[in-house]
Coordinates of C-alpha atoms in Angstrom, one line a residue:
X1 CA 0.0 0.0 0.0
X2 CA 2.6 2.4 0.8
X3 CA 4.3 1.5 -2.5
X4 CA 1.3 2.8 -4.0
X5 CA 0.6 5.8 -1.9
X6 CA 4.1 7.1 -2.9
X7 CA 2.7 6.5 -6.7
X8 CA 0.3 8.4 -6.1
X9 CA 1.9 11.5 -4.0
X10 CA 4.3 11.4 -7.3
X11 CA 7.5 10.8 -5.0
X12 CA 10.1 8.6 -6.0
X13 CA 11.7 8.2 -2.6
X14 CA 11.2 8.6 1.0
X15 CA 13.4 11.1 2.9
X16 CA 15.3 10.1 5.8
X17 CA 13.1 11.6 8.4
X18 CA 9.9 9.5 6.5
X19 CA 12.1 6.5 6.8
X20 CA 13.1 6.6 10.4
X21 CA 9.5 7.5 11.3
X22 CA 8.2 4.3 9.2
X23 CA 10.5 2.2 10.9
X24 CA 9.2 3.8 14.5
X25 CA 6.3 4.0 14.0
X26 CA 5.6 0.4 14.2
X27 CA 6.9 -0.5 17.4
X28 CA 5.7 1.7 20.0
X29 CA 4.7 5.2 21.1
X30 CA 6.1 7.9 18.7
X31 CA 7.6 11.5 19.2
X32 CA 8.5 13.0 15.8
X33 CA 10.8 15.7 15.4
X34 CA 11.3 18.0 12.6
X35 CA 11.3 21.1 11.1
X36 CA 8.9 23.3 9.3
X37 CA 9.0 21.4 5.9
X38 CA 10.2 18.4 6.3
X39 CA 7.4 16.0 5.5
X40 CA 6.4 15.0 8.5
X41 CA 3.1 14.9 7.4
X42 CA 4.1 11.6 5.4
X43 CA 6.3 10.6 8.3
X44 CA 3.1 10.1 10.1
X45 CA 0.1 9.1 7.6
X46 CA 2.2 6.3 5.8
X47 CA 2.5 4.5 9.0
X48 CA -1.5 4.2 10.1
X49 CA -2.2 2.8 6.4
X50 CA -1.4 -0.5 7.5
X51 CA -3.4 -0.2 10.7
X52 CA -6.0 0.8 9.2
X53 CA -9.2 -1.9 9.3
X54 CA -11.5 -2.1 6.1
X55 CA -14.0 -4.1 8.1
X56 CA -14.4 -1.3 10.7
X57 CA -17.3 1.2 9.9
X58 CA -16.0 3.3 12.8
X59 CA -13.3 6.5 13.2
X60 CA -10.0 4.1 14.2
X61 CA -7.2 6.9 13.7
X62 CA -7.6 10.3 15.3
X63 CA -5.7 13.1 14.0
X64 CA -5.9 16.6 16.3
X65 CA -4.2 19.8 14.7
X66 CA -3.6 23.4 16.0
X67 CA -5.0 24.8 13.0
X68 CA -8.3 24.4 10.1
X69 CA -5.7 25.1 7.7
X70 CA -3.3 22.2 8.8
X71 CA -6.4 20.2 9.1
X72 CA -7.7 20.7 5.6
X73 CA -3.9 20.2 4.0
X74 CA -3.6 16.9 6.4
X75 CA -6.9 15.7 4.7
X76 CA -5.9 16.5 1.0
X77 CA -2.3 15.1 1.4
X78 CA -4.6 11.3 2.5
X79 CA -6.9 11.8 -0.3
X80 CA -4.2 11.8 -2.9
X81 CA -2.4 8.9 -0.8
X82 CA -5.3 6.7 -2.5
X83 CA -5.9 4.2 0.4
X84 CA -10.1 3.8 -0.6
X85 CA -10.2 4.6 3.3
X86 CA -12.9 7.6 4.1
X87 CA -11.4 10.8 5.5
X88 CA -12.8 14.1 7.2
X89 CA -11.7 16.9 8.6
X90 CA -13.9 18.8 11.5
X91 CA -12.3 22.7 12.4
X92 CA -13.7 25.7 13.8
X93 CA -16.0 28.6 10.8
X94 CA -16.9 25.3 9.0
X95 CA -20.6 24.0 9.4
X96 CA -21.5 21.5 12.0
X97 CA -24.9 20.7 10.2
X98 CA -22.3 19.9 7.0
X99 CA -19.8 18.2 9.8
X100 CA -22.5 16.7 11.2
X101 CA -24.1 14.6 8.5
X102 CA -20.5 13.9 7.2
X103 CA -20.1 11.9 10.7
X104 CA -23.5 10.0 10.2
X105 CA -21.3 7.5 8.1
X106 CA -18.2 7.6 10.2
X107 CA -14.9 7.9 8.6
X108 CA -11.8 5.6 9.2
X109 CA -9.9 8.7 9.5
X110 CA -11.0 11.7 11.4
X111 CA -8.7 14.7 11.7
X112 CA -9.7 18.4 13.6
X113 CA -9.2 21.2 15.5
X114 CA -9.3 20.2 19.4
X115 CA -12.8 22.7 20.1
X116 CA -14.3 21.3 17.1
X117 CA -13.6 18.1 17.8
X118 CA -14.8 18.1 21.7
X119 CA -18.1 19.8 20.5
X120 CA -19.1 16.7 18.4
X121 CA -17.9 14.3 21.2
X122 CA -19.9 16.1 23.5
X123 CA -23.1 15.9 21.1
X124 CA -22.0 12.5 20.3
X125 CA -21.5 13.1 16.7
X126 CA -18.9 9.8 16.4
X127 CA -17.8 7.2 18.2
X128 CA -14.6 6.6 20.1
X129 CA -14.6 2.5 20.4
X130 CA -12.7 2.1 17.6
X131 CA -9.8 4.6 17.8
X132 CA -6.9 2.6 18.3
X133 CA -4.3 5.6 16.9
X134 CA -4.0 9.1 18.4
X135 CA -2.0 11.9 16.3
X136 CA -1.1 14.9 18.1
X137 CA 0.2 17.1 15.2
X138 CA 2.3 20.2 15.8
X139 CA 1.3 19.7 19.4
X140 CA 4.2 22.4 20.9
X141 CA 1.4 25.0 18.6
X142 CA -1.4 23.4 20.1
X143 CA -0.6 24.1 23.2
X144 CA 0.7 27.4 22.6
X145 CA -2.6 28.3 21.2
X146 CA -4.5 27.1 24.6
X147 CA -6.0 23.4 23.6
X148 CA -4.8 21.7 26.4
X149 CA -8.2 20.8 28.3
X150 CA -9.8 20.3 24.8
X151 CA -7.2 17.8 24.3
X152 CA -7.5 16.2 27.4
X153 CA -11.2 16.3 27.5
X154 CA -11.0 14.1 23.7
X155 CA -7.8 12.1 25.1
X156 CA -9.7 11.0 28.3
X157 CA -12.8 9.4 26.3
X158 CA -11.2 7.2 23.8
X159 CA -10.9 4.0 25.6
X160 CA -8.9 1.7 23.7
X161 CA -5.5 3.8 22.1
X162 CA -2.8 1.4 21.2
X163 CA -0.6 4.0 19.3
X164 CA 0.2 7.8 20.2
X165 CA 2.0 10.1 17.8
X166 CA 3.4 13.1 19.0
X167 CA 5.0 15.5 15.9
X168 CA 6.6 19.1 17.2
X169 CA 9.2 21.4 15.1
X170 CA 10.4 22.6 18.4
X171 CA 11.6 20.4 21.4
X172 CA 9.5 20.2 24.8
X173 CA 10.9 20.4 28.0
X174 CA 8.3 17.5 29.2
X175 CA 5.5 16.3 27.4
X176 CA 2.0 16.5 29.4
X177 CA 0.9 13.7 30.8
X178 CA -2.6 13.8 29.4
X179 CA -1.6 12.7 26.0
X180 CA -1.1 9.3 27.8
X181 CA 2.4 9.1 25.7
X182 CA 4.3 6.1 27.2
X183 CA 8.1 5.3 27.0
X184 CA 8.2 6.8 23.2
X185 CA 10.2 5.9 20.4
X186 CA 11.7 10.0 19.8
X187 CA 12.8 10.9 16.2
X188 CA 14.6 14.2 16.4
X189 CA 15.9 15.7 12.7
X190 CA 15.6 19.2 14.5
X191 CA 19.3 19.2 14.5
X192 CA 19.7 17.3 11.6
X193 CA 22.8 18.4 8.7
X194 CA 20.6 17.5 6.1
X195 CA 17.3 19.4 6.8
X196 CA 19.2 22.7 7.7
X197 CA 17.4 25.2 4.9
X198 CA 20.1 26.9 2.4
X199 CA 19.0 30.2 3.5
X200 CA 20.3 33.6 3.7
X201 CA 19.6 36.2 6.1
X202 CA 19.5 39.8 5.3
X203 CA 19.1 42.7 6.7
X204 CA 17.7 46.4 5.7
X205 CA 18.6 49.6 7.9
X206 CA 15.6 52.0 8.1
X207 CA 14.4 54.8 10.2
X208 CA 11.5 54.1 12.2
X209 CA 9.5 56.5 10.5
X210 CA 10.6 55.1 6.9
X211 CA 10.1 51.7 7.4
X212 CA 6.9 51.4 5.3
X213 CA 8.4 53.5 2.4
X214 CA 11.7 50.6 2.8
X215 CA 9.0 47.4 2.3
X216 CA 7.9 49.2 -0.8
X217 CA 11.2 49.2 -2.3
X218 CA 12.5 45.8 -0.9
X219 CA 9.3 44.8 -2.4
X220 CA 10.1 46.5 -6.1
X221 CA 13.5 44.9 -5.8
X222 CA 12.3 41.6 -5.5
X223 CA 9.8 41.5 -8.1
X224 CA 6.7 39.0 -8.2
X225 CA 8.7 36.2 -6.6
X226 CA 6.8 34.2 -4.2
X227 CA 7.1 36.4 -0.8
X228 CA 5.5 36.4 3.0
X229 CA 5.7 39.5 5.0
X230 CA 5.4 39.0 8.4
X231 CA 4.1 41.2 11.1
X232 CA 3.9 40.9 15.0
X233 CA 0.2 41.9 15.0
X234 CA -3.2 41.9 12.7
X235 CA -3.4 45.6 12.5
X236 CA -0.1 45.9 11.9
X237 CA -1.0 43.5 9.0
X238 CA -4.1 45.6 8.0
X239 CA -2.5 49.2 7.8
X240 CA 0.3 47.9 5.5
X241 CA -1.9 46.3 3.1
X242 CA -4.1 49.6 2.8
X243 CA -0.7 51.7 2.2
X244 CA 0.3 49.2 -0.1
X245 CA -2.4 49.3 -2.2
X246 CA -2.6 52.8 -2.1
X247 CA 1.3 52.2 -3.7
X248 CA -0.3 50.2 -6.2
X249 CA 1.0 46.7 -4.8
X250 CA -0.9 44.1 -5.5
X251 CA -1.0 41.7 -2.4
X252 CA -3.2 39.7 0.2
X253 CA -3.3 39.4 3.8
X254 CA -4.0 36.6 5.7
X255 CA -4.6 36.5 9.6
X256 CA -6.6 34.9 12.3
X257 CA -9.6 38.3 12.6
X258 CA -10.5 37.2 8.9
X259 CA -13.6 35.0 8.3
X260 CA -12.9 31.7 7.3
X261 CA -13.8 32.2 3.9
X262 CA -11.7 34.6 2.9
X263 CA -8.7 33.0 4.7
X264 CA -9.1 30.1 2.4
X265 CA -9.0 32.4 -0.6
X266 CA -6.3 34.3 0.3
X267 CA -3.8 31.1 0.6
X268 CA -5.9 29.5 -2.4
X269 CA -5.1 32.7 -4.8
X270 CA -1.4 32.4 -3.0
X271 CA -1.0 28.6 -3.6
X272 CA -2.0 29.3 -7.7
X273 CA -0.1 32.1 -8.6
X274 CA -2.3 34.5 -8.8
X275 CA -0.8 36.5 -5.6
X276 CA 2.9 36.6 -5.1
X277 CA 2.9 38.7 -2.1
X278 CA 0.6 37.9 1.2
X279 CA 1.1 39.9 4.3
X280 CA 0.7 38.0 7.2
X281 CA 1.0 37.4 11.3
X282 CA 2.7 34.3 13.0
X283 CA -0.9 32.4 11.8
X284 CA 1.2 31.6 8.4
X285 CA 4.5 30.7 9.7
X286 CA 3.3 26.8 10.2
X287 CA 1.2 24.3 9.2
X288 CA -0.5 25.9 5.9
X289 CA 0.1 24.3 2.6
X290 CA 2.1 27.2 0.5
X291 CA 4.8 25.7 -1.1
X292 CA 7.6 27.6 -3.1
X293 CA 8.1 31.0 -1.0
X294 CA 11.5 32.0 -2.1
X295 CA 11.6 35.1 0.1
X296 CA 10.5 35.7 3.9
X297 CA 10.1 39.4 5.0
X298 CA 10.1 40.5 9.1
X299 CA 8.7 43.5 8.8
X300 CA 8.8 43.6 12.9
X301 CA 11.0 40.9 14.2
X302 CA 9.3 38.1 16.3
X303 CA 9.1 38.7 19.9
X304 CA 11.4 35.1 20.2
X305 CA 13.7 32.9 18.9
X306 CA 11.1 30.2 17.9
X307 CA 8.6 32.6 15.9
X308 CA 11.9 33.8 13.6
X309 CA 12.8 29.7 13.3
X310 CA 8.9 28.9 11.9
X311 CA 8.8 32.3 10.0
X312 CA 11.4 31.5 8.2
X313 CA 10.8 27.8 7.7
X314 CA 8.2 28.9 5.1
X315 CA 11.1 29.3 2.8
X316 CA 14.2 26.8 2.5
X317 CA 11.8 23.8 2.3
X318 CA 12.8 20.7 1.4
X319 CA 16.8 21.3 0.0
X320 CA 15.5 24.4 -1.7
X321 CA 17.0 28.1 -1.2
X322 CA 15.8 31.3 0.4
X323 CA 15.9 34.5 1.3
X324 CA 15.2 36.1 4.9
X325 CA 15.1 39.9 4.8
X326 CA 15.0 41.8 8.2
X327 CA 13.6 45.5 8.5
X328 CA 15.6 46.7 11.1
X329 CA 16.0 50.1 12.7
X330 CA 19.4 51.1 14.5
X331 CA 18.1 50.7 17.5
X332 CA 16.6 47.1 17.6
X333 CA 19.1 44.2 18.9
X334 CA 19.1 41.0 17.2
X335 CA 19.3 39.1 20.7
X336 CA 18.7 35.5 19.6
X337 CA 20.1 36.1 16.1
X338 CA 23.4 33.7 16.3
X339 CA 24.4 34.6 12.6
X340 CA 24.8 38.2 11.3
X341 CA 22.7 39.5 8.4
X342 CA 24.1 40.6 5.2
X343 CA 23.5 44.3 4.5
X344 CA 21.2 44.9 1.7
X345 CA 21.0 48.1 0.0
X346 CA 17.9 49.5 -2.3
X347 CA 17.8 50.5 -5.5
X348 CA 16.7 54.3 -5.9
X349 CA 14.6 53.9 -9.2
X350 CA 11.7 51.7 -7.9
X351 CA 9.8 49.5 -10.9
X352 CA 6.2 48.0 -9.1
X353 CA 6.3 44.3 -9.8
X354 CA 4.9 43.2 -13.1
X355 CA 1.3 41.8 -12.5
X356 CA 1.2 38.0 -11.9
X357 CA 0.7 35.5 -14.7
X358 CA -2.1 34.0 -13.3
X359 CA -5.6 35.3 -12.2
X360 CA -8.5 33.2 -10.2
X361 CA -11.7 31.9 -11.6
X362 CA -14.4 30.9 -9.5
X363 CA -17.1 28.3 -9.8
X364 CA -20.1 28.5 -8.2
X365 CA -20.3 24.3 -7.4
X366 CA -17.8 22.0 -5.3
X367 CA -18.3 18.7 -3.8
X368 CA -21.5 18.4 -2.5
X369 CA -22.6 19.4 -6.0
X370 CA -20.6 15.9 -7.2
X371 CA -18.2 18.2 -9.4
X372 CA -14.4 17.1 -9.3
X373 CA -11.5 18.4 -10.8
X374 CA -11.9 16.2 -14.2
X375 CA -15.4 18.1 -14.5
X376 CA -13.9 21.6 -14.2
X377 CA -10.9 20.6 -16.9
X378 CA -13.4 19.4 -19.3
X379 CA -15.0 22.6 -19.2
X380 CA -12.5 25.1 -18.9
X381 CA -10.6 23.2 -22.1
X382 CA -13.6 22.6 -24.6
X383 CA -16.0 25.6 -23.5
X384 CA -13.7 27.7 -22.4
X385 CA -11.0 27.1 -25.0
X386 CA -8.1 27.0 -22.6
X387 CA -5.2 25.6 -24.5
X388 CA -3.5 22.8 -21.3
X389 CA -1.2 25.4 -20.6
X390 CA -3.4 28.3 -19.5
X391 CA -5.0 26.4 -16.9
X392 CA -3.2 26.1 -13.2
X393 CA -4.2 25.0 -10.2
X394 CA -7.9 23.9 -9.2
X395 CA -8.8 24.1 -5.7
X396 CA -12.5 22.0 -5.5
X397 CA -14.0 23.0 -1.8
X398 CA -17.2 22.2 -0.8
X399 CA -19.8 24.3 -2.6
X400 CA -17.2 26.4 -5.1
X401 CA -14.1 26.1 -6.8
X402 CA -11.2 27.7 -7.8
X403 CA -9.3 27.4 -11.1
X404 CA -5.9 29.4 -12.1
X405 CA -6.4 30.4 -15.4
X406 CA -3.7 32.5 -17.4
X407 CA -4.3 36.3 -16.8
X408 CA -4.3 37.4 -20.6
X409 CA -7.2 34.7 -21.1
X410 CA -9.3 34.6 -18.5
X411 CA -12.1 37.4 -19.6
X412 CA -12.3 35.8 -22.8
X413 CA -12.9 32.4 -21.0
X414 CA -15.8 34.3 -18.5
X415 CA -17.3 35.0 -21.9
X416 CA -17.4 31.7 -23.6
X417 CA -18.7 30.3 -20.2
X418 CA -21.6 32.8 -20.0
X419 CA -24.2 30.1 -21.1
X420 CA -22.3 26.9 -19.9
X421 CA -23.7 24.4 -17.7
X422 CA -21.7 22.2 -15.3
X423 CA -23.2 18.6 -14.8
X424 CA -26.6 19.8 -16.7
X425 CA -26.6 22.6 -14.1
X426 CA -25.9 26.5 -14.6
X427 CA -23.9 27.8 -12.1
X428 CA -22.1 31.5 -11.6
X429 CA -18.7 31.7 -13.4
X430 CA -16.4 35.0 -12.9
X431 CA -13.4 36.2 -12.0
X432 CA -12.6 36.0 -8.6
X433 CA -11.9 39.3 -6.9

């Protein structure tokens, strides 16, 4: 099966991490520890494939997360692992009628956020007879974020755990006793040569008072690469973004006082292409599915050590190379900054970065409406005469999707598709703004 699932993911090779957790994973107990990018993901889902029951119409793995965004990229990664095993993911801003009737024909593979997670056990939504294997992913973030007696309220009624997981990018001091983690098997890469990211840090001197107008040009001298600015707080995030665009940069924002909706956008429209900047708190420095960043921004430096780690572990990933620019003003001290930044200097002609090559369509019609990805293709290449190439990433949630489609043809393909029908229904098709 794992043979298979590695067929499917489209990887030729498990890393070393994937292999020592594999190997683990089998015996005992498990702590796994990695960084930011690693695959641990894989390092923990390849294991419960062969624990996993066909004859058992019950939830028998448990996976809690810190995040809905870790939750949903957790349940994508298992889809495309083929196993024909049922999976769903429960999370806070998604609906609990949808979640609800989702559980009424119980998954083998359940995977949520810790509140989400102790409502439906408390309205006894599933079943816990069955769970024999408890994941605990990025658990250090979980308890930062305050889950700990959601965590043990879900730990405490699931009667019959064989197998604990326990997956951190940082190392804990002691691990609670509530996750009921006994005499562990610990896989530690933190420290590892071969996961340490090929990234360079630099730095930018700026006033105080000209530290906006120095993002703008750091911005213009990078161009539309992949890029995260990060800031310490949400207005923070806010006020750049509306100076920005006042600049004429074209950007998102992501952070935790946005609905759910428009979260998911903003990383979708990130993920495709059609944004190459998002501005963003700490909410984006783990766990979220955006591959490819070549170029990490602190636009205020972390308040520790371990936010500047996970910021930039969004960059570096997985032997590739990055960039970490620091916005510093004279004054600010570097006090858990072991190696010195490089000293950048900025152009003084400033060109705005040319517009990205891709632009977002949306679908009015997901899952529940039985479309799929094939059904979107079809469309997109014989109504909307998209030649293979002008057609990106689709994104199919659960009542809309997304599909990148090449700037310079999309409003010709929102024209041809005025009329169209998508399985024998017409549904709203425009740009996505």
């Amino acid at each position: 099966m794992i043979k298979k699932a590695l067929e499917n993911l489209k990887i030729n090779a498990l890393n070393e991490m994937q292999h020592a957790a594999l190997n683990a994973a089998a015996k005992s107990d498990m702590i796994l520890l990695a960084p930011t990018g690693s695959g641990k993901t894989l390092g923990f889902l390849l294991p419960i494939l062969n624990l996993l029951d066909a004859n058992i119409s019950q939830v028998q793995v448990l996976i809690l997360v810190p995040s809905r965004e870790l939750a949903l990229q957790i349940e994508q990664v298992f889809k495309t692992i083929g196993s024909g095993f049922k999976v769903n993911c429960c999370y806070g801003g998604h609906s609990t009628k949808i979640e609800k009737n989702n559980l009424q024909q119980p998954p083998a593979v359940l995977i949520g956020t810790p509140g989400r997670l102790a409502y439906h056990l408390r309205n006894g939504n599933f079943a816990t007879e069955a769970i024999h294997t408890l994941i605990l992913d990025e658990f250090d973030k979980a308890l930062e974020f305050g889950f700990q007696t959601d965590m043990a309220a879900i730990i405490g009624q699931i009667p019959h755990l064989k197998k604990r997981i326990l997956t951190s990018a940082t190392k804990m001091q002691q691990i609670p006793d509530f996750t009921g983690v006994n005499n562990p098997t610990v896989i530690d890469f933190l420290t590892n040569k071969t996961n340490i990211p090929d990234l360079k840090l630099k730095a930018v001197i700026a006033e105080a008072a000209d530290k906006l107008d120095t993002l703008f040009a750091l911005i213009c001298k990078i161009g539309s690469k992949a890029t995260l600015v990060f800031c310490n707080h949400r207005e923070a995030v806010d006020r750049i973004s509306d100076l920005l665009w006042d600049r004429g940069i074209v950007h998102d924002v992501f952070h935790g006082g946005m609905e759910q909706d428009d979260r998911e956008r903003a990383l979708l429209k990130f993920r495709n292409g059609s944004h190459r900047l998002l501005i963003t708190t700490d909410l984006a420095s783990r766990g979220l599915d955006i591959p490819e960043i070549e170029y990490v921004i602190h636009y205020q430096l972390p308040h520790n050590e371990e936010a500047f780690v996970h910021r930039n572990g969004r960059t570096a990933r997985m032997h590739a190379k990055g960039t970490s620019y620091l916005i510093l003003t004279d004054d600010e001290k570097l006090n858990y900054i072991s190696q010195k930044p490089e000293i950048e200097t900025l152009p003084d002609k400033l060109t705005l970065p040319a517009p990205a090559p891709w632009a977002t369509l949306y679908i009015a019609a997901g899952k529940k409406d039985k479309v799929n990805k094939v059904d979107i293709v079809g469309l997109l290449l014989q109504k909307g005469k998209l030649a293979k190439d002008d057609l990106g990433l689709i994104e199919v949630l659960d009542h809309s999707s997304y599909a990148a489609v090449k700037r310079d043809q999309i409003e010709k393909t929102v024209q041809l598709l005025k009329t169209e029908k998508i399985k024998n229904k017409k549904v709203k098709i425009e740009i996505s703004r």
